[in-house]
mmCIF file of C-alpha atoms and ligand atoms in Angstrom:
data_model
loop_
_atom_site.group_PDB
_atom_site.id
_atom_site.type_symbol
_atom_site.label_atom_id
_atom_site.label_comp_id
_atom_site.label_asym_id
_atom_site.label_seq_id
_atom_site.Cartn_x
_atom_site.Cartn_y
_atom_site.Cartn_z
ATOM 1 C CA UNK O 77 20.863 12.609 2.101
ATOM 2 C CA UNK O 78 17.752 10.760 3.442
ATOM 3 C CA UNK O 79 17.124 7.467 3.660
ATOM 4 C CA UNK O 80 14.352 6.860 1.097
ATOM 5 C CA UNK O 81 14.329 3.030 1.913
ATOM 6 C CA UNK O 82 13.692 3.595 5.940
ATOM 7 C CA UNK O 83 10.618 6.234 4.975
ATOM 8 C CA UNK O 84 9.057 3.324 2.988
ATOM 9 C CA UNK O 85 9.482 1.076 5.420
ATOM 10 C CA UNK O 86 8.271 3.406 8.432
ATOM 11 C CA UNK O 87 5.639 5.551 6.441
ATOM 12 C CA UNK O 88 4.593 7.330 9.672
ATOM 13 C CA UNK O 89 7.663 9.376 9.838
ATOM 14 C CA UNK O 90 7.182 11.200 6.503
ATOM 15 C CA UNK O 91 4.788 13.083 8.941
ATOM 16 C CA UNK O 92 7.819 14.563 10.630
ATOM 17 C CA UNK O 93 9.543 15.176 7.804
ATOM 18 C CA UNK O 94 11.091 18.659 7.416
ATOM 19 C CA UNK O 95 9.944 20.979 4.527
ATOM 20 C CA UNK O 96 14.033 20.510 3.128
ATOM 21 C CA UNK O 97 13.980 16.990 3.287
ATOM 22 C CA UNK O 98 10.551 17.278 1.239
ATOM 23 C CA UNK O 99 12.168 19.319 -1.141
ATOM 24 C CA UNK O 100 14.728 16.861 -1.757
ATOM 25 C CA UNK O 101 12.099 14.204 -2.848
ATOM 26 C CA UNK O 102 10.595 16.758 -5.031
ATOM 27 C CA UNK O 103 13.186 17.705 -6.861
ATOM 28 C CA UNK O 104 14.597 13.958 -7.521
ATOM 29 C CA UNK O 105 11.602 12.674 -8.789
ATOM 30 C CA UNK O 106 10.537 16.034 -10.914
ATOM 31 C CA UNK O 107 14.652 15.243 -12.170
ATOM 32 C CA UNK O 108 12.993 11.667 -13.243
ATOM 33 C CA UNK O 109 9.486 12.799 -14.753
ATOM 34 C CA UNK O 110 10.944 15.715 -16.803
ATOM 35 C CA UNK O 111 12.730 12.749 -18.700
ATOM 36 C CA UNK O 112 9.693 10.919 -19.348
ATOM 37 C CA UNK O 113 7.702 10.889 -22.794
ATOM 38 C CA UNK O 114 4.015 11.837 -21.527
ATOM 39 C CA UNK O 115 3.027 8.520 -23.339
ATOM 40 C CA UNK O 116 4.754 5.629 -21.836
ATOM 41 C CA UNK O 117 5.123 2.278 -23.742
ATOM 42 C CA UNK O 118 5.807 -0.748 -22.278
ATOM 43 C CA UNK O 119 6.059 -4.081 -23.225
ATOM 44 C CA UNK O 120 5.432 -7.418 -21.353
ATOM 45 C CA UNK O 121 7.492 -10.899 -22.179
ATOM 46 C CA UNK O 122 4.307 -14.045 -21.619
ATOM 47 C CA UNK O 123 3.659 -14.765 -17.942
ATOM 48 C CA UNK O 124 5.784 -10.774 -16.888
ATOM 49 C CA UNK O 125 2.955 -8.406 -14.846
ATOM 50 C CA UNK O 126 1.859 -5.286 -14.436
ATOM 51 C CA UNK O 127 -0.125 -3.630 -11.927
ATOM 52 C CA UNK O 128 -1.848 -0.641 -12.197
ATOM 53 C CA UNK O 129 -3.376 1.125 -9.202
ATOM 54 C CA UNK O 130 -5.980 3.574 -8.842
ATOM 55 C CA UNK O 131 -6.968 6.743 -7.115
ATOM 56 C CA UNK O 132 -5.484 7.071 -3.893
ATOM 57 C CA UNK O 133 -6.759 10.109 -2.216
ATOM 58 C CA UNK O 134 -4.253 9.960 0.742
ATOM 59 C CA UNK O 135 -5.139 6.642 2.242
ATOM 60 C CA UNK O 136 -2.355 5.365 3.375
ATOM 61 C CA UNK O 137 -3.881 2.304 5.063
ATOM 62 C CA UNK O 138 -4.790 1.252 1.423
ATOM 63 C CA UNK O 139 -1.122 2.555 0.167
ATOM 64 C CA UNK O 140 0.847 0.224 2.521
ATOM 65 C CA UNK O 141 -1.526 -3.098 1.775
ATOM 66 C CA UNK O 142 -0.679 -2.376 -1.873
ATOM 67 C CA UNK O 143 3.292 -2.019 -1.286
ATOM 68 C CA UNK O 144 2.928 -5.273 0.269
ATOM 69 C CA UNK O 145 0.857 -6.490 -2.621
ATOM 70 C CA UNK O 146 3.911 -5.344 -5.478
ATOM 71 C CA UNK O 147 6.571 -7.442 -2.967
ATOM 72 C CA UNK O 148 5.001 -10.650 -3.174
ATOM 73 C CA UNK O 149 3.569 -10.300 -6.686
ATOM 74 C CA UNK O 150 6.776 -8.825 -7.944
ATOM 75 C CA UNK O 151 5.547 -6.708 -11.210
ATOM 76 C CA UNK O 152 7.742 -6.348 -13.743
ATOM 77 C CA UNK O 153 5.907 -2.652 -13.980
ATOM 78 C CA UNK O 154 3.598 -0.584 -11.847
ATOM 79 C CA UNK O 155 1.524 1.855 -13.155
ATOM 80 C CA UNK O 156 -0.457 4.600 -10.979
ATOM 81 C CA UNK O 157 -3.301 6.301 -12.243
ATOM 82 C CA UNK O 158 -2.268 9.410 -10.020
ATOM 83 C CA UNK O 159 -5.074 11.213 -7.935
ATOM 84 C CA UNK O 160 -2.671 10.518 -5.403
ATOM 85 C CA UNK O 161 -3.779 13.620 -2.668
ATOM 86 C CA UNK O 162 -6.635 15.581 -1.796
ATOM 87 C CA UNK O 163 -9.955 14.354 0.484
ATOM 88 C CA UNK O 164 -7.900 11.595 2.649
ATOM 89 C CA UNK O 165 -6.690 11.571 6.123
ATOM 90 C CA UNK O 166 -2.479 11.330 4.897
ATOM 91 C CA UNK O 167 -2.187 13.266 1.597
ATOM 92 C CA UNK O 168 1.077 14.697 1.822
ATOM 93 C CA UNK O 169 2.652 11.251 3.459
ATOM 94 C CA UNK O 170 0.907 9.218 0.487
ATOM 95 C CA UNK O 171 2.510 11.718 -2.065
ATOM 96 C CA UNK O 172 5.994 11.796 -0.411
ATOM 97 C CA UNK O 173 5.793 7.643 -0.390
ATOM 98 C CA UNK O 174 4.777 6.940 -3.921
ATOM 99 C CA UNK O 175 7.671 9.788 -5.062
ATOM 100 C CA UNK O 176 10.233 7.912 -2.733
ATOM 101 C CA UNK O 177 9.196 4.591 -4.549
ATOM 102 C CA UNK O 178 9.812 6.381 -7.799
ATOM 103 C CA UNK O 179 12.821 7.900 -7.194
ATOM 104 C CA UNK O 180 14.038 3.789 -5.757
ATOM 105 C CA UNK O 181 12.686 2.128 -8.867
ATOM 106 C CA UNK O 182 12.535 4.642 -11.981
ATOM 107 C CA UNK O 183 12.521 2.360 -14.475
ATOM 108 C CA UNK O 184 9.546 -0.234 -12.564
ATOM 109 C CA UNK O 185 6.863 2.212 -10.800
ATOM 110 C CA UNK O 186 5.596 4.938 -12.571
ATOM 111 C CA UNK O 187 2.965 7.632 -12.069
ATOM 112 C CA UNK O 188 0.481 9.320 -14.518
ATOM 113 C CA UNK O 189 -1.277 12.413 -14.247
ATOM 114 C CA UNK O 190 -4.897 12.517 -12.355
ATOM 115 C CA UNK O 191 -7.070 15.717 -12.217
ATOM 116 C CA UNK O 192 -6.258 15.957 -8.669
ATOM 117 C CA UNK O 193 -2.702 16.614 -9.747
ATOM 118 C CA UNK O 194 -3.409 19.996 -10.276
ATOM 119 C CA UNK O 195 -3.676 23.528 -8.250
ATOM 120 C CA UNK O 196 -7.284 23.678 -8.547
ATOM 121 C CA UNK O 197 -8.239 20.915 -7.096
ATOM 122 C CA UNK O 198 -5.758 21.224 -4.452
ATOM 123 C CA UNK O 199 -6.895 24.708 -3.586
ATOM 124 C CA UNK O 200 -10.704 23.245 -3.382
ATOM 125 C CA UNK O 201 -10.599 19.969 -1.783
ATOM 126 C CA UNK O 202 -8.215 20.052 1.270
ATOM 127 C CA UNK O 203 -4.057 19.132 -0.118
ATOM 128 C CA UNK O 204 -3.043 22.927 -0.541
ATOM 129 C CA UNK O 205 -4.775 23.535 3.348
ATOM 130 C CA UNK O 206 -3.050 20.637 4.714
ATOM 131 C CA UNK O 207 0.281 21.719 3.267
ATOM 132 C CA UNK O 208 -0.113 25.334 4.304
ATOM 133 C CA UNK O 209 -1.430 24.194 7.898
ATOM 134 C CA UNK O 210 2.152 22.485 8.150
ATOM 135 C CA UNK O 211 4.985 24.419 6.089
ATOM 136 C CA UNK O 212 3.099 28.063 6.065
ATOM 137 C CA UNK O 213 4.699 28.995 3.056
ATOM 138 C CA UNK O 214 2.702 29.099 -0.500
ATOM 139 C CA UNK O 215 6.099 29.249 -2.295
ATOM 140 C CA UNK O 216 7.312 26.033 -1.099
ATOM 141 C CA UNK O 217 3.996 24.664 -2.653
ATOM 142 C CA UNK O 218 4.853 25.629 -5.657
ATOM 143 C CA UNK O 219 7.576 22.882 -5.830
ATOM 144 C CA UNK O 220 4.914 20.766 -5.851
ATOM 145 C CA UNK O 221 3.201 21.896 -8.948
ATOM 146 C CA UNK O 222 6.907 21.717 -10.925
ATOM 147 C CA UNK O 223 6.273 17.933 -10.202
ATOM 148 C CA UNK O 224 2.761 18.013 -11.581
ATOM 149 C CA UNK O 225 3.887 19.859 -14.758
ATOM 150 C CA UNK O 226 5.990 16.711 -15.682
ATOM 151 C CA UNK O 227 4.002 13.855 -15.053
ATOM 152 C CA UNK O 228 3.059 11.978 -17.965
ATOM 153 C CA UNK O 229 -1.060 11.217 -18.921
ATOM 154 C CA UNK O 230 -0.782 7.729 -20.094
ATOM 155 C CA UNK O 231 0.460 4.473 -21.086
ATOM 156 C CA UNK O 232 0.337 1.672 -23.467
ATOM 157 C CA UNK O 233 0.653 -1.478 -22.995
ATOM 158 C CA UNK O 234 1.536 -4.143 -25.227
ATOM 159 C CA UNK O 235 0.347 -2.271 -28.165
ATOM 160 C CA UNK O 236 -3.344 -3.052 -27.022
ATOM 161 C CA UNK O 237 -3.950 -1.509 -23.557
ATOM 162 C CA UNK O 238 -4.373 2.026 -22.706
ATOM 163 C CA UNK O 239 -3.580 3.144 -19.337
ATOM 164 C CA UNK O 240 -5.444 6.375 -18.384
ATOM 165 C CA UNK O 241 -7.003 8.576 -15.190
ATOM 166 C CA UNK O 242 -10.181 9.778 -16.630
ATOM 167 C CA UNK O 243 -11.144 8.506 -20.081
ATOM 168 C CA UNK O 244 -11.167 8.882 -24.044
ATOM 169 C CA UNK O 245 -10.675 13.005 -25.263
ATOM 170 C CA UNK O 246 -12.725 13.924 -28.505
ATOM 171 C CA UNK O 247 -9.536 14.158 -29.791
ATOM 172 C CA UNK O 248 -9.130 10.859 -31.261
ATOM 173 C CA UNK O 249 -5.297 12.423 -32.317
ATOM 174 C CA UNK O 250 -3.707 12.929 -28.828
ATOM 175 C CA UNK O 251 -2.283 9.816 -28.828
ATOM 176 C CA UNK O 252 -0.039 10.296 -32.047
ATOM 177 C CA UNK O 253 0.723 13.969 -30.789
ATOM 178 C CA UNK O 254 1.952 12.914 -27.522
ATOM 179 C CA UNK O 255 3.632 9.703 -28.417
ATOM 180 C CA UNK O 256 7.897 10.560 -27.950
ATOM 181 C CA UNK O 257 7.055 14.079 -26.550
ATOM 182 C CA UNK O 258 8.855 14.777 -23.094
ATOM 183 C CA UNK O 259 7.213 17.921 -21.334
ATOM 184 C CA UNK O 260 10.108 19.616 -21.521
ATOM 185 C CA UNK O 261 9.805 19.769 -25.261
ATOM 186 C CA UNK O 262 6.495 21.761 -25.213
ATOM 187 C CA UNK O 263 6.037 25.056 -26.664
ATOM 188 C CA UNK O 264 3.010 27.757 -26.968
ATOM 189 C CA UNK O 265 1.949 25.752 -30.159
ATOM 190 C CA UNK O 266 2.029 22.635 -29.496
ATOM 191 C CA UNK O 267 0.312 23.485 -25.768
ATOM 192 C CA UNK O 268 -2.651 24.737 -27.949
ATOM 193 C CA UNK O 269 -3.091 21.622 -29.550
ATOM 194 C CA UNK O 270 -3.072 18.810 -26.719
ATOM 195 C CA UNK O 271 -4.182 20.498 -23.552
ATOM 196 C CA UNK O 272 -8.129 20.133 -24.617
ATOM 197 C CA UNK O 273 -7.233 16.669 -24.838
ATOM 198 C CA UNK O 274 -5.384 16.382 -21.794
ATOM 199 C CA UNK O 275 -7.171 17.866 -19.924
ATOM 200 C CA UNK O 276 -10.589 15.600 -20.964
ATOM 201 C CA UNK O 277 -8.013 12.343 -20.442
ATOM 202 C CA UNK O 278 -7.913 13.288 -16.747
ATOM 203 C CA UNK O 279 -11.229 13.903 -16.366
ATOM 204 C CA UNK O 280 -13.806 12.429 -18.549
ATOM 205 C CA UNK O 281 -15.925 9.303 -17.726
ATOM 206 C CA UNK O 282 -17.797 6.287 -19.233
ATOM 207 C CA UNK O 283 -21.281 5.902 -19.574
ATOM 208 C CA UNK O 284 -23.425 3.344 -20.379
ATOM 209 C CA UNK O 285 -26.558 3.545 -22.940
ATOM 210 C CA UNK O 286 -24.805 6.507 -23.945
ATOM 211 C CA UNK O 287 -23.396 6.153 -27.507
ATOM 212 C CA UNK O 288 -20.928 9.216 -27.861
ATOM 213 C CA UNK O 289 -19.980 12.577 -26.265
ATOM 214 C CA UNK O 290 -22.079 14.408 -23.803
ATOM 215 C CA UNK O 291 -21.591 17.345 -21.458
ATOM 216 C CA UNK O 292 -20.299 16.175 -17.336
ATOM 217 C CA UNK O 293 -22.304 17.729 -14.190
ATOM 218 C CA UNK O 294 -18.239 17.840 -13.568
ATOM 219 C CA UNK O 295 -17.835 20.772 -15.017
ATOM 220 C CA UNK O 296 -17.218 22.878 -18.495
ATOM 221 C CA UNK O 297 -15.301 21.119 -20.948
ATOM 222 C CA UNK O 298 -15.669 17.700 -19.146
ATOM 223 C CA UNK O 299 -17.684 15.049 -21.117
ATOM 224 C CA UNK O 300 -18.968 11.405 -20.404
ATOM 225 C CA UNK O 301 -18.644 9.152 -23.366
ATOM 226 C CA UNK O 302 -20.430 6.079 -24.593
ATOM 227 C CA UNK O 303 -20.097 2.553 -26.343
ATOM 228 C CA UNK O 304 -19.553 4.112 -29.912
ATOM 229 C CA UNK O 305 -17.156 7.119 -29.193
ATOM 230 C CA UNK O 306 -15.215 4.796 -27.252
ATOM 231 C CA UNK O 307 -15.023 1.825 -29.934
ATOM 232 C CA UNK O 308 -14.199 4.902 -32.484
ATOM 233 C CA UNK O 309 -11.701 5.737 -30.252
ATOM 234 C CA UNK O 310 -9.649 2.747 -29.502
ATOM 235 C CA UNK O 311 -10.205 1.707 -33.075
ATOM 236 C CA UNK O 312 -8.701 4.162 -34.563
ATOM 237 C CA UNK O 313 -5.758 4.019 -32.254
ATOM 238 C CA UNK O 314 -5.223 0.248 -32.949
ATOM 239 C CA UNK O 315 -6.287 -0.614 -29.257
ATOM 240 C CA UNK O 316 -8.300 -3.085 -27.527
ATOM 241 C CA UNK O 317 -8.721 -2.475 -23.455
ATOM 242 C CA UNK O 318 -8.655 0.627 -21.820
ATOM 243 C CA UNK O 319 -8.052 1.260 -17.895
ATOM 244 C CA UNK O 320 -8.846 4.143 -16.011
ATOM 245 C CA UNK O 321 -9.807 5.256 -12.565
ATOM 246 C CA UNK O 322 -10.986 8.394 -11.121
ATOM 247 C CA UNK O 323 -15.265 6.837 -9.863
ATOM 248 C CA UNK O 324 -15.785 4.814 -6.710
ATOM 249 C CA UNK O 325 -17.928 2.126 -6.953
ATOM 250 C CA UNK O 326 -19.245 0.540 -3.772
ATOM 251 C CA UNK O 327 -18.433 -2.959 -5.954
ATOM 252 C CA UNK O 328 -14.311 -1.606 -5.962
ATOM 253 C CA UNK O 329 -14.591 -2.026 -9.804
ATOM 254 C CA UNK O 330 -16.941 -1.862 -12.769
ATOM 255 C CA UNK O 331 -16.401 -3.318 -16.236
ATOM 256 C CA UNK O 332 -17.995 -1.241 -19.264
ATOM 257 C CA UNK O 333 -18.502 -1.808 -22.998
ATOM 258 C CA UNK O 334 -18.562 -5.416 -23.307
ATOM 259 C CA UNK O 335 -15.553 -5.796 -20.997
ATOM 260 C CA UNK O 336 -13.352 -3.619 -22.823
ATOM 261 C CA UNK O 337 -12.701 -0.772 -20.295
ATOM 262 C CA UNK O 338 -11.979 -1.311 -16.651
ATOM 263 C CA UNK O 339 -12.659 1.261 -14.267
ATOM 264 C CA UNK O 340 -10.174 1.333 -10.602
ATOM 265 C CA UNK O 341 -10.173 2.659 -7.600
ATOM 266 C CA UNK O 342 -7.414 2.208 -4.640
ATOM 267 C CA UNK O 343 -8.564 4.272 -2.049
ATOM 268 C CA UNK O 344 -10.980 1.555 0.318
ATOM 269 C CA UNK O 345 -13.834 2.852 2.269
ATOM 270 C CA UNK O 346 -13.674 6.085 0.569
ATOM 271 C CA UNK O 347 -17.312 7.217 1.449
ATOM 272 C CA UNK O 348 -16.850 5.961 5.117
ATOM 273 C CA UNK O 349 -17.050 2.795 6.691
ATOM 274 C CA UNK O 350 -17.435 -0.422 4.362
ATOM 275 C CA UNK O 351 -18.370 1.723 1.424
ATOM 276 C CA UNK O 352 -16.093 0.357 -0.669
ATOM 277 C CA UNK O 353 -12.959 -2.127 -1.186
ATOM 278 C CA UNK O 354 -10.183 -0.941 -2.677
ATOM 279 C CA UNK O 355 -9.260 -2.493 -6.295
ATOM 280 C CA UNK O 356 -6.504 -2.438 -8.873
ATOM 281 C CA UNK O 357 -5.834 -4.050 -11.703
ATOM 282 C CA UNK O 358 -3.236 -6.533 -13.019
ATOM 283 C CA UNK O 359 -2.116 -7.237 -16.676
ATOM 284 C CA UNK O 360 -0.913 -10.196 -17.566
ATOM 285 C CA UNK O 361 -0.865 -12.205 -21.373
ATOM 286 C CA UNK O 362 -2.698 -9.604 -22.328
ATOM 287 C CA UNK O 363 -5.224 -10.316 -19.985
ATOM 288 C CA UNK O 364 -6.557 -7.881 -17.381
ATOM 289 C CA UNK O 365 -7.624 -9.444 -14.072
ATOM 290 C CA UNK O 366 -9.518 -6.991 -11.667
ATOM 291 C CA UNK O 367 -8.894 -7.519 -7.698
ATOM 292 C CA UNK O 368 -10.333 -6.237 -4.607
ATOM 293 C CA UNK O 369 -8.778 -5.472 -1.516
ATOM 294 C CA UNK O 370 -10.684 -5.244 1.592
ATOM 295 C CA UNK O 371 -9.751 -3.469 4.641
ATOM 296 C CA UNK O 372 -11.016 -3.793 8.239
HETATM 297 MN MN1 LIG J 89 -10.042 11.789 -10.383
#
């Protein structure tokens, strides 16, 4: 049985980690997820906090200020956006240290879905090479993906902020169809009628002077929204702030819509050298406070 607390505390040795150990962190955490609704609720007393973290992109440098940061903030929640590997220099180690924080606090750090969390994009942008470059084996890979098939897509908080990767799905439903739905509930029917929506939460973007849906240069089946899809959107859902991540901005974070969605990112200098500081986000009385991070 490994010592999850030592890895967090000495991230460089999840480097050395052997593919069984690996497996054992896998399977824990998937044991966690598969008993989560894929639309979390939570709900803050006055003056309790969350934070909420951003894309991650296997920068650990950025990881390890932010561990530091939920110590001497003490959250009563925190809430990752996921896009957790791919592109960065320590994708494996960042995913093997946010599971071994899940698997030490399930009921205080949890982590949604991101578009990276998904073959895909792991075959195209560098996570499935660095895994096969170390373990050799595309079977053992697949233990990964039973973790991303139970991660949840997004939380609520407070009954007024929505926590999501991408952005607001034409779909103005999903919400009410995922609400109480665990993923191992899912059948072929149901599957028909969320995964358009889904699959637009983890990917779709905010635009400004753009007033509602509009095709992405990301790709079929992507879409940028604007001011009055997204008012539609939270309106009908009873909700008032939305967060997201999945852009860099050189500024670390960009308000839209009159303040009412916040966009994140968590992975500093992500287009080299002082491109960008990392940010996240914390809630508090129903307040959310953006903060950089800056790193040398
Ligand atoms: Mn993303």
């Amino acid at each position: 049985m490994i010592d999850l607390q030592k890895l967090i505390k000495n991230p460089d040795s999840i480097s050395n980690l052997n593919f069984e150990t690996i497996s054992e962190i896998l399977g824990q955490s998937r044991d966690i997820f598969k008993n989560e609704p894929l639309l979390l609720e939570f709900n803050l007393e006055n003056s309790e906090k969350i934070i909420v973290l951003g894309d991650i992109h296997g920068n650990m440098q950025t990881l390890i200020k932010l561990i530091e940061i939920f110590n001497k903030e003490k959250p009563k929640f925190i809430i990752s956006l996921g896009d957790i590997v791919d592109r960065g220099p320590k994708q494996q180690e960042c995913l093997i240290l946010m599971l071994s924080l899940k698997i030490l606090n399930p009921n205080k750090f949890f982590i949604l879905k991101g578009n990276h969390e998904t073959f895909e994009m792991n075959q195209a942008y560098g996570f499935f090479y660095d895994f096969m470059s170390k373990f050799k084996d595309p079977n053992k890979f697949n233990e990964i993906l039973e973790v991303y098939k139970v991660l949840p897509i997004c939380a609520i908080v407070n009954n007024l902020i929505l926590c999501l990767h991408g952005g607001i799905p034409e779909d103005i439903e999903i919400l009410t169809k995922l609400k109480g739905l665990k993923t191992t509930e899912i059948n072929q029917s149901l599957i028909n009628s969320i995964e358009d929506g889904i699959f637009q939460i983890i990917w779709n973007d905010p635009k400004d002077a753009l007033k509602d849906f509009t095709g992405s240069f990301r790709g079929p089946g992507i879409k940028f929204f604007g001011e009055e899809a997204f008012n539609k959107f939270m309106n009908a859902n009873n909700l008032k702030y939305l967060i997201r991540a999945h852009e860099c901005f050189p500024e670390g974070y960009r308000w839209f819509f009159d303040k009412r969605l916040l966009s994140i990112f968590s992975a500093a200098n992500y287009r080299g050298p002082s491109s960008n500081p990392a940010s996240y986000a914390i809630i508090k009385n129903n307040e959310i406070i953006p903060k950089t991070l800056e790193l040398s």
